[in-house]
Coordinates of C-alpha atoms in Angstrom, one line a residue:
M1345 CA 13.4 -55.2 240.1
H1346 CA 17.0 -55.2 241.4
L1347 CA 17.7 -57.0 244.7
S1348 CA 21.2 -56.3 246.0
L1349 CA 22.9 -58.6 248.5
K1350 CA 22.2 -55.9 251.1
D1351 CA 18.5 -56.0 250.3
L1352 CA 18.4 -59.8 250.7
R1353 CA 20.2 -59.5 254.0
E1354 CA 18.2 -56.7 255.5
S1355 CA 14.8 -58.1 254.4
G1356 CA 15.6 -61.5 256.0
A1357 CA 15.3 -63.2 252.7
L1358 CA 18.8 -64.8 252.9
D1359 CA 17.2 -67.3 255.2
D1360 CA 14.9 -68.5 252.4
L1361 CA 17.8 -69.5 250.2
K1362 CA 17.8 -72.9 251.9
S1363 CA 14.4 -73.4 250.2
I1364 CA 15.6 -72.9 246.6
K1365 CA 14.0 -75.6 244.5
R1366 CA 15.7 -77.2 241.6
G1367 CA 14.7 -80.0 239.2
I1368 CA 16.5 -81.7 236.3
E1369 CA 15.4 -82.9 232.9
K1370 CA 18.2 -85.0 231.4
E1371 CA 18.3 -86.3 227.9
S1372 CA 20.3 -89.3 226.6
L1373 CA 20.3 -91.2 223.4
R1374 CA 19.8 -95.0 223.6
I1375 CA 22.5 -96.7 221.5
D1376 CA 23.2 -100.3 220.6
S1377 CA 26.4 -102.2 221.7
Q1378 CA 28.2 -100.9 218.6
G1379 CA 27.6 -97.3 219.4
S1380 CA 24.8 -96.6 216.8
I1381 CA 21.6 -94.9 217.6
S1382 CA 18.9 -97.4 218.6
K1383 CA 16.2 -98.2 216.1
K1384 CA 14.1 -99.9 218.8
K1385 CA 10.8 -98.4 220.1
H1386 CA 10.7 -96.9 223.6
P1387 CA 11.0 -99.9 225.9
N1388 CA 7.7 -101.2 227.5
K1389 CA 9.4 -101.5 230.9
L1390 CA 9.8 -97.7 230.9
G1391 CA 6.0 -97.2 230.6
S1392 CA 4.2 -94.6 228.4
A1393 CA 6.4 -91.8 227.0
L1394 CA 3.2 -89.7 227.0
T1395 CA 2.2 -90.0 230.6
N1396 CA 5.1 -91.3 232.7
T1397 CA 6.0 -88.7 235.3
F1398 CA 9.7 -89.5 235.4
I1399 CA 10.7 -91.1 232.1
T1400 CA 9.6 -89.8 228.7
T1401 CA 11.2 -89.2 225.2
D1402 CA 12.2 -85.9 223.7
F1403 CA 12.4 -85.8 219.9
S1404 CA 12.9 -89.4 219.0
E1405 CA 12.1 -92.9 220.2
A1406 CA 15.8 -93.2 221.1
L1407 CA 16.2 -89.9 223.0
L1408 CA 15.2 -90.6 226.6
E1409 CA 14.3 -87.8 228.9
L1410 CA 14.7 -88.4 232.6
V1411 CA 12.7 -86.0 234.9
T1412 CA 13.2 -85.4 238.6
P1413 CA 10.7 -83.7 240.8
A1414 CA 11.7 -80.3 242.3
F1415 CA 13.9 -80.7 245.4
T1416 CA 15.1 -78.2 248.0
N1417 CA 17.9 -80.7 248.8
V1418 CA 20.6 -81.0 246.1
E1419 CA 21.7 -84.5 247.3
E1420 CA 18.2 -85.8 247.1
C1421 CA 17.8 -84.5 243.6
L1422 CA 21.0 -86.2 242.5
S1423 CA 20.1 -89.4 244.3
F1424 CA 16.7 -89.5 242.5
L1425 CA 18.4 -88.9 239.1
T1426 CA 21.0 -91.6 239.8
D1427 CA 18.2 -94.1 240.8
L1428 CA 16.4 -93.2 237.5
H1429 CA 19.5 -94.0 235.5
A1430 CA 19.9 -97.3 237.3
F1431 CA 16.3 -98.3 236.5
V1432 CA 16.7 -97.3 232.9
H1433 CA 19.9 -99.3 232.5
Q1434 CA 18.1 -102.4 233.8
S1435 CA 15.2 -101.8 231.4
I1436 CA 16.9 -101.2 228.1
D1437 CA 17.9 -104.7 227.0
K1438 CA 21.5 -104.9 225.6
E1439 CA 21.5 -101.1 225.0
L1440 CA 23.5 -98.3 226.5
L1441 CA 23.0 -94.5 227.1
W1442 CA 25.2 -92.2 225.0
P1443 CA 27.0 -89.9 227.5
L1444 CA 27.8 -87.0 225.2
S1445 CA 25.7 -84.0 224.1
M1446 CA 26.7 -84.3 220.5
P1447 CA 25.2 -87.5 219.1
C1448 CA 26.8 -90.8 218.1
S1449 CA 27.4 -91.6 214.5
I1450 CA 24.1 -91.3 212.6
G1451 CA 24.0 -92.4 208.9
A1452 CA 21.0 -90.5 207.8
N1453 CA 18.1 -88.4 209.2
E1454 CA 15.8 -91.3 208.7
D1455 CA 17.8 -93.3 211.3
V1456 CA 16.4 -91.0 213.9
V1457 CA 13.0 -92.5 214.5
I1458 CA 10.5 -89.8 215.5
G1459 CA 8.8 -90.3 218.9
E1460 CA 5.4 -92.0 219.0
Y1461 CA 2.9 -91.3 221.7
G1462 CA -0.2 -93.3 220.9
T1463 CA -3.5 -92.6 219.2
S1464 CA -4.9 -89.9 221.6
N1465 CA -5.1 -86.3 220.2
S1466 CA -2.5 -85.1 222.6
G1467 CA -0.2 -87.9 221.7
R1468 CA -0.7 -87.4 217.9
M1469 CA 0.0 -83.7 218.4
K1470 CA 3.4 -84.4 220.0
T1471 CA 4.3 -86.7 217.1
V1472 CA 3.2 -84.1 214.4
Y1473 CA 5.1 -81.4 216.2
R1474 CA 8.3 -83.5 216.0
K1475 CA 7.7 -84.2 212.3
G1476 CA 7.6 -80.4 211.9
L1477 CA 10.9 -80.1 213.7
A1478 CA 12.5 -82.8 211.5
H1479 CA 11.4 -80.9 208.3
R1480 CA 12.5 -77.5 209.7
Y1481 CA 15.8 -78.3 211.3
G1482 CA 16.7 -81.9 210.3
S1483 CA 16.4 -85.0 212.6
K1484 CA 20.2 -85.3 213.3
M1485 CA 20.2 -81.9 215.0
Q1486 CA 17.3 -83.1 217.2
A1487 CA 19.5 -86.0 218.4
I1488 CA 21.6 -83.5 220.4
A1489 CA 21.2 -84.1 224.1
G1490 CA 21.4 -81.8 227.1
I1491 CA 20.1 -81.0 230.5
H1492 CA 17.4 -78.5 231.5
Y1493 CA 18.0 -77.1 234.9
N1494 CA 14.8 -75.7 236.6
F1495 CA 15.4 -73.2 239.3
S1496 CA 12.8 -71.4 241.6
L1497 CA 13.0 -69.2 244.6
P1498 CA 10.5 -69.8 247.5
D1499 CA 7.4 -67.6 247.8
E1500 CA 8.5 -66.5 251.3
L1501 CA 11.5 -64.7 249.7
F1502 CA 9.2 -62.7 247.4
L1503 CA 6.8 -61.9 250.2
K1504 CA 9.7 -60.6 252.4
I1505 CA 11.0 -58.5 249.5
A1506 CA 7.5 -57.0 248.9
D1507 CA 7.3 -56.1 252.6
F1508 CA 10.8 -54.7 252.7
R1509 CA 10.2 -52.6 249.6
G1510 CA 6.7 -51.5 250.7
L1511 CA 5.1 -53.2 247.8
K1512 CA 2.3 -55.0 249.7
E1513 CA -0.3 -53.6 247.4
K1514 CA 1.5 -55.0 244.3
D1515 CA 0.4 -58.4 243.1
I1516 CA 3.0 -61.0 244.2
K1517 CA 2.9 -62.7 240.8
D1518 CA 4.0 -59.4 239.2
I1519 CA 6.9 -59.1 241.6
K1520 CA 8.0 -62.7 240.9
S1521 CA 7.8 -62.2 237.1
E1522 CA 9.8 -58.9 237.3
I1523 CA 12.5 -60.5 239.5
Y1524 CA 12.8 -63.7 237.4
L1525 CA 13.0 -61.7 234.2
G1526 CA 15.8 -59.5 235.7
M1527 CA 17.6 -62.7 236.5
A1528 CA 17.1 -64.0 233.0
R1529 CA 18.5 -60.8 231.4
N1530 CA 21.6 -61.1 233.5
F1531 CA 22.0 -64.7 232.7
K1532 CA 22.1 -63.8 229.0
R1533 CA 24.7 -61.2 229.9
Y1534 CA 27.0 -63.6 231.8
E1535 CA 26.1 -67.0 230.3
W1536 CA 29.5 -67.0 228.5
L1537 CA 31.1 -67.8 231.9
Y1538 CA 29.0 -70.9 232.3
F1539 CA 29.9 -72.1 228.8
L1540 CA 33.6 -71.5 229.5
L1541 CA 33.5 -73.4 232.8
F1542 CA 31.1 -76.3 232.0
G1543 CA 30.8 -76.5 228.2
A1544 CA 31.5 -80.1 227.2
S1545 CA 30.8 -80.5 223.5
P1546 CA 33.8 -79.4 221.5
S1547 CA 33.7 -82.3 219.1
F1548 CA 31.3 -84.2 216.9
S1549 CA 30.9 -87.2 214.5
E1550 CA 31.8 -86.8 210.9
T1551 CA 28.3 -88.0 210.0
F1552 CA 26.6 -85.3 212.0
T1553 CA 26.3 -82.5 209.4
E1554 CA 26.6 -81.7 205.7
K1555 CA 27.6 -78.1 206.5
N1556 CA 31.0 -76.7 205.4
L1557 CA 33.5 -77.8 208.1
S1558 CA 36.6 -76.0 206.8
S1559 CA 36.8 -74.0 210.1
F1560 CA 37.1 -77.3 212.1
E1561 CA 40.0 -79.6 212.7
R1562 CA 39.7 -83.3 211.7
S1563 CA 41.1 -86.0 213.9
S1564 CA 43.0 -89.0 212.6
K1565 CA 39.9 -91.1 213.2
G1566 CA 37.6 -88.8 211.3
S1567 CA 35.9 -86.8 214.0
Y1568 CA 35.7 -83.0 213.9
F1569 CA 36.5 -80.6 216.7
K1570 CA 37.7 -77.1 217.5
Q1571 CA 40.8 -77.0 219.7
Q1572 CA 39.5 -74.2 221.9
A1573 CA 35.7 -74.6 221.6
T1574 CA 33.5 -75.1 224.7
S1575 CA 29.9 -76.0 223.7
L1576 CA 29.4 -76.5 220.0
R1577 CA 26.0 -77.8 220.9
M1578 CA 25.0 -74.2 221.6
G1579 CA 26.4 -72.8 218.4
D1580 CA 25.6 -72.8 214.7
L1581 CA 25.8 -76.6 214.5
G1582 CA 23.2 -77.0 217.2
Y1583 CA 20.5 -74.9 218.7
I1584 CA 21.2 -71.7 216.9
S1585 CA 18.6 -71.2 214.2
E1586 CA 18.8 -68.3 211.7
T1587 CA 15.0 -68.1 211.6
Q1588 CA 14.8 -67.9 215.4
D1589 CA 17.9 -65.8 215.7
D1590 CA 15.9 -63.0 214.1
L1591 CA 13.0 -63.3 216.5
N1592 CA 14.5 -61.1 219.3
I1593 CA 11.9 -62.1 221.8
S1594 CA 12.1 -59.6 224.6
I1595 CA 12.6 -60.5 228.2
N1596 CA 12.4 -56.9 229.4
S1597 CA 8.8 -57.4 230.7
I1598 CA 6.3 -60.2 230.9
Q1599 CA 4.0 -58.3 228.6
E1600 CA 6.7 -57.9 225.9
Y1601 CA 7.8 -61.5 226.2
I1602 CA 4.2 -62.8 225.8
Q1603 CA 3.5 -60.4 222.9
D1604 CA 6.7 -61.4 221.0
L1605 CA 6.1 -65.1 221.6
K1606 CA 2.5 -64.7 220.4
T1607 CA 3.8 -63.1 217.2
A1608 CA 6.2 -66.0 216.6
L1609 CA 3.3 -68.5 217.2
T1610 CA 0.9 -66.8 214.8
K1611 CA 3.1 -65.2 212.1
P1612 CA 3.5 -67.4 209.0
H1613 CA 7.0 -68.1 207.7
G1614 CA 7.7 -68.3 204.0
D1615 CA 9.8 -71.5 204.0
Y1616 CA 7.3 -73.3 206.2
Q1617 CA 4.4 -72.2 204.1
N1618 CA 6.2 -73.6 201.0
L1619 CA 6.7 -76.8 203.0
G1620 CA 2.9 -77.0 203.6
E1621 CA 1.1 -78.6 206.5
F1622 CA 0.4 -81.9 204.6
S1623 CA 2.3 -84.3 202.4
N1624 CA 0.6 -87.3 200.8
E1625 CA -2.4 -86.5 202.9
Q1626 CA -0.3 -86.9 206.1
R1627 CA 0.1 -83.9 208.4
I1628 CA 3.8 -83.0 208.6
Q1629 CA 3.7 -79.9 210.9
L1630 CA 1.2 -78.3 213.2
N1631 CA 1.2 -75.0 211.3
T1632 CA 3.4 -72.8 209.2
S1633 CA 4.2 -70.2 211.9
V1634 CA 7.7 -69.2 212.8
I1635 CA 7.4 -71.6 215.7
Q1636 CA 4.7 -74.2 215.9
I1637 CA 4.2 -74.2 219.7
E1638 CA 6.0 -72.5 222.6
N1639 CA 8.5 -75.3 223.1
E1640 CA 10.0 -74.7 219.7
Y1641 CA 11.4 -71.4 220.9
Y1642 CA 15.1 -72.2 221.6
S1643 CA 16.8 -70.0 224.1
T1644 CA 19.5 -70.6 226.7
I1645 CA 17.0 -69.6 229.5
R1646 CA 13.2 -69.4 229.5
P1647 CA 10.7 -68.1 232.0
K1648 CA 8.3 -71.0 232.7
R1649 CA 5.2 -72.1 234.6
I1650 CA 3.8 -75.6 235.0
C1651 CA 1.1 -75.9 232.4
P1652 CA -2.0 -78.1 232.7
S1653 CA -2.5 -80.6 229.8
G1654 CA -4.3 -79.0 226.8
E1655 CA -3.6 -75.4 227.9
R1656 CA -1.2 -73.0 226.2
P1657 CA 1.9 -72.0 228.2
I1658 CA 1.7 -68.5 226.9
N1659 CA -1.8 -68.1 228.4
I1660 CA -0.9 -69.6 231.7
L1661 CA 2.2 -67.3 231.9
N1662 CA -0.1 -64.3 231.1
S1663 CA -2.6 -65.1 233.8
E1664 CA -0.5 -66.7 236.5
G1665 CA 3.0 -65.2 236.0
I1666 CA 6.4 -66.8 236.0
E1667 CA 7.0 -69.8 238.4
Y1668 CA 10.6 -70.8 237.6
L1669 CA 13.5 -70.3 235.3
E1670 CA 14.5 -73.1 232.9
L1671 CA 18.2 -73.2 231.9
R1672 CA 18.5 -75.0 228.6
C1673 CA 22.2 -74.6 228.0
V1674 CA 23.7 -77.4 230.2
D1675 CA 25.8 -79.9 228.3
L1676 CA 26.0 -83.4 229.5
D1677 CA 29.1 -83.9 231.7
P1678 CA 30.8 -86.9 229.9
F1679 CA 32.8 -87.7 233.0
N1680 CA 29.9 -88.2 235.3
P1681 CA 27.6 -91.3 234.9
I1682 CA 24.4 -89.1 235.3
G1683 CA 25.7 -86.1 233.3
I1684 CA 25.9 -83.6 236.2
D1685 CA 27.3 -83.4 239.7
R1686 CA 27.0 -81.5 242.9
N1687 CA 29.8 -79.1 242.1
Q1688 CA 28.0 -78.0 238.9
I1689 CA 24.7 -77.6 240.7
D1690 CA 26.3 -75.5 243.4
F1691 CA 27.8 -73.2 240.8
L1692 CA 24.5 -72.9 238.9
D1693 CA 22.7 -71.9 242.2
V1694 CA 25.2 -69.2 243.2
F1695 CA 25.5 -68.0 239.6
L1696 CA 21.7 -67.5 239.4
L1697 CA 21.8 -65.7 242.7
F1698 CA 24.5 -63.5 241.3
C1699 CA 22.2 -62.8 238.4
L1700 CA 19.5 -61.8 241.0
S1701 CA 21.8 -59.5 242.9
E1702 CA 23.2 -57.5 240.0
E1703 CA 21.5 -54.5 238.4
S1704 CA 19.6 -55.7 235.3
P1705 CA 18.5 -52.9 233.0
P1706 CA 16.4 -53.7 229.9
L1707 CA 18.3 -55.4 227.0
E1708 CA 18.5 -53.0 224.1
T1709 CA 19.5 -53.8 220.5
K1710 CA 23.2 -52.7 220.8
E1711 CA 23.8 -54.8 223.9
I1712 CA 21.9 -57.8 222.4
N1713 CA 24.2 -57.8 219.4
S1714 CA 27.3 -57.6 221.6
L1715 CA 26.0 -60.6 223.6
K1716 CA 25.4 -62.6 220.5
E1717 CA 29.0 -61.9 219.4
N1718 CA 30.3 -62.9 222.9
H1719 CA 28.3 -66.1 222.6
K1720 CA 29.9 -67.0 219.3
K1721 CA 33.4 -66.2 220.6
I1722 CA 33.0 -68.3 223.7
I1723 CA 31.4 -71.3 222.0
N1724 CA 34.0 -71.5 219.3
D1725 CA 37.1 -70.1 220.9
G1726 CA 36.4 -69.8 224.6
R1727 CA 39.6 -71.4 225.8
N1728 CA 41.9 -69.1 223.9
P1729 CA 43.8 -67.5 226.8
N1730 CA 44.0 -64.2 225.0
L1731 CA 40.3 -64.0 224.1
K1732 CA 38.4 -60.7 224.7
I1733 CA 34.7 -60.1 224.8
F1734 CA 32.5 -57.1 225.0
Y1735 CA 31.6 -55.9 228.5
E1736 CA 30.1 -52.5 229.4
G1737 CA 31.0 -51.0 226.1
A1738 CA 34.6 -52.1 225.9
E1739 CA 36.6 -55.3 225.0
T1740 CA 37.8 -57.0 228.1
K1741 CA 40.0 -60.1 228.6
V1742 CA 37.9 -63.1 229.4
S1743 CA 40.1 -64.4 232.2
E1744 CA 40.1 -61.0 234.0
L1745 CA 36.4 -60.6 233.7
A1746 CA 35.8 -64.2 234.8
N1747 CA 37.8 -63.7 238.0
D1748 CA 35.9 -60.5 238.8
L1749 CA 32.6 -62.2 238.5
L1750 CA 33.7 -65.2 240.6
E1751 CA 34.8 -62.8 243.3
K1752 CA 31.3 -61.2 243.4
M1753 CA 29.8 -64.6 243.6
N1754 CA 32.1 -65.4 246.4
E1755 CA 30.5 -62.6 248.4
I1756 CA 27.1 -64.1 247.9
A1757 CA 28.4 -67.5 249.0
E1758 CA 30.0 -66.0 252.1
E1759 CA 26.9 -64.1 253.1
S1760 CA 24.6 -67.1 252.6
K1761 CA 26.8 -69.7 254.4
E1762 CA 25.0 -69.8 257.7
F1763 CA 21.5 -69.9 256.1
V1764 CA 22.2 -72.5 253.4
F1765 CA 24.9 -74.8 254.9
Q1766 CA 24.1 -75.4 258.6
D1767 CA 26.7 -78.1 258.9
G1768 CA 29.6 -75.7 258.5
D1769 CA 30.6 -76.7 254.9
N1770 CA 30.2 -74.0 252.3
L1771 CA 29.8 -75.9 249.2
W1772 CA 29.1 -72.8 247.1
K1773 CA 32.5 -71.4 248.0
E1774 CA 34.2 -74.8 247.3
S1775 CA 32.6 -74.9 243.9
L1776 CA 33.7 -71.3 243.1
Q1777 CA 37.3 -72.2 244.1
K1778 CA 37.2 -75.0 241.6
Q1779 CA 36.0 -72.6 238.9
K1780 CA 38.8 -70.2 239.8
E1781 CA 41.2 -73.1 239.3
K1782 CA 39.7 -73.7 235.8
I1783 CA 40.2 -70.0 234.9
D1784 CA 43.8 -70.2 236.0
N1785 CA 44.3 -73.5 234.0
L1786 CA 41.8 -73.9 231.2
D1787 CA 43.0 -77.5 230.7
L1788 CA 40.8 -78.4 233.7
T1789 CA 37.6 -77.5 231.9
P1790 CA 35.4 -80.4 230.6
S1791 CA 35.8 -79.2 227.0
A1792 CA 39.6 -79.3 227.3
K1793 CA 39.5 -82.8 228.8
V1794 CA 37.4 -84.1 225.9
I1795 CA 39.8 -82.8 223.4
E1796 CA 42.8 -84.1 225.4
R1797 CA 41.3 -87.6 225.4
L1798 CA 40.5 -87.6 221.7
I1799 CA 44.0 -86.4 220.7
N1800 CA 46.2 -88.2 223.2
N1801 CA 44.4 -91.5 223.0
K1802 CA 44.0 -91.2 219.2
I1803 CA 40.3 -92.1 219.4
S1804 CA 37.2 -90.8 217.6
H1805 CA 34.2 -89.0 219.0
E1806 CA 32.3 -92.3 218.6
E1807 CA 35.0 -94.5 220.3
F1808 CA 35.2 -92.0 223.2
G1809 CA 31.4 -92.0 223.8
L1810 CA 31.1 -95.8 223.6
E1811 CA 34.0 -96.3 226.1
L1812 CA 32.3 -93.9 228.5
A1813 CA 28.8 -95.6 227.9
E1814 CA 30.3 -99.0 228.7
N1815 CA 31.9 -97.7 231.9
N1816 CA 28.6 -96.2 233.0
L1817 CA 26.8 -99.5 232.3
S1818 CA 29.3 -101.2 234.6
F1819 CA 28.7 -98.6 237.3
F1820 CA 24.9 -99.0 237.3
K1821 CA 25.1 -102.8 237.2
N1822 CA 26.7 -102.5 240.6
Y1823 CA 24.5 -99.7 241.9
N1824 CA 21.8 -100.5 244.4
S1825 CA 18.8 -98.3 243.7
S1826 CA 16.1 -97.9 246.4
R1827 CA 13.4 -96.7 244.0
N1828 CA 13.1 -99.5 241.4
E1829 CA 9.7 -100.5 242.8
E1830 CA 8.5 -96.9 242.6
F1831 CA 9.6 -96.5 239.0
S1832 CA 8.1 -99.9 238.0
R1833 CA 4.8 -98.9 239.5
E1834 CA 4.9 -95.5 237.7
A1835 CA 5.7 -97.2 234.4
S1836 CA 2.6 -99.5 234.9
L1837 CA 0.3 -96.7 235.9
S1838 CA 1.5 -94.5 233.0
Q1839 CA 0.3 -97.3 230.6
E1840 CA -3.1 -97.2 232.3
R1841 CA -3.3 -93.4 232.0
Q1842 CA -2.5 -93.5 228.3
N1843 CA -5.1 -96.2 227.7
K1844 CA -7.7 -94.2 229.6
I1845 CA -7.0 -91.0 227.6
E1846 CA -7.2 -92.9 224.3
S1847 CA -10.5 -94.6 225.3
Q1848 CA -12.2 -91.4 226.3
E1849 CA -11.6 -89.2 223.3
S1850 CA -14.0 -88.6 220.4
L1851 CA -13.1 -85.3 218.9
P1852 CA -11.4 -85.6 215.4
F1853 CA -7.7 -84.7 215.5
E1854 CA -8.0 -81.8 213.1
E1855 CA -10.8 -80.2 215.2
Y1856 CA -8.7 -80.8 218.4
L1857 CA -5.7 -79.2 216.8
K1858 CA -7.6 -76.2 215.5
E1859 CA -9.1 -75.7 218.9
F1860 CA -5.7 -75.9 220.6
L1861 CA -4.0 -73.5 218.1
N1862 CA -6.9 -71.0 218.4
K1863 CA -6.2 -70.6 222.1
V1864 CA -3.6 -68.1 221.0
S1865 CA -5.4 -65.3 219.4

């Protein structure tokens, strides 16, 4: 369903943009004082990684994930995330947080210690899932960090649109799913602009991969980079999997999305069958399907719904519809102590509203292939001033197309001003102006700044990251957090929750796993 800016205005839905909710999930590796990945277990002071609402781990014991609640106020969201960082810095004895998306130097895959979540069935399943990821993709790749940005529109907006369009008889969950998927399709069409403006991973450690690196430049200190790259994290070195690249999971309708995801969850994959589910009588993956569970599906954007423990996301999506969009393509901003700032969030919000307001026809094979080509070009060569990408059937110069899109977003920012920013400031417009300045001078982009620091200061990827990590530690030592008591209490309660779960269970793990996997049939 297409909602033009005119539709939003005439339906009265612009007023509801002040109630947009956004939440952040931010990953960071724990490192020692020398800049190597931590071998220590998840710190007790941070509570249970299985049940802590705000602080968990992603793939490894060292890869922290800090989770904010959903906020309608951007500053409150950023304040919460900053307080979380302060609490973590005080709780990780003599350790630092690695500030870059591409990891620190890692000698071997075995140095990345897979996350442990206790003896409960749900905890064991999380660990086995991660073992599967390690065997499928390698543990070093799983040490890459990023931010998931979760975005949702208020129900009032959807109700006004339903009323305005005369769709009162249509189930609101179907309207929401249709609108969110339209936004997701457009995000795939225009995500190249986000990578150009905010990509911040153009370099990596020489220890990161054994792949052929002849297409990369090598610094005097041994790090690798591409002079005009934007976000290598989102390319072949990172979250681009040949196996998954062939999935082509459709986001043209909720039915197609669920069916394609279901196929990936149940269809055996030859390589994973050869690997087997067990090694030395130890389970090493949950199953031999193309993806073990829903979370293994890597995409820059995913339709989501909060899923109760033990349930399958695919079933909840099917019965309840889409609740929010999860952007999985956000690099850590190395120049900000929490990895993201207000300017970036303002851009993401208005960018997603632009995706809402543009026509969003179904994605067909020809366009999908063009978008994949655009993705590669921007990831590897995005700051080439002469770069062209495919747009509406023709090759178009990136800078010209970027300025056109920013101008359209400017219209949204202008229309929304009185509803979103009551105090007179239009922070969306201010952010868009900063993005325009980046397009006019690509040296202002985060990826260009990273390369500039590496070359001009004659430092390695590792030295750069360690310098920033030490600066961040100093910042948080002097930061006065108002939520330390809240986070300490949550850490303690999370330990109690884990103990309770472990004491109540009796079902053997293999039966639990079979029951869980059979929920997709």
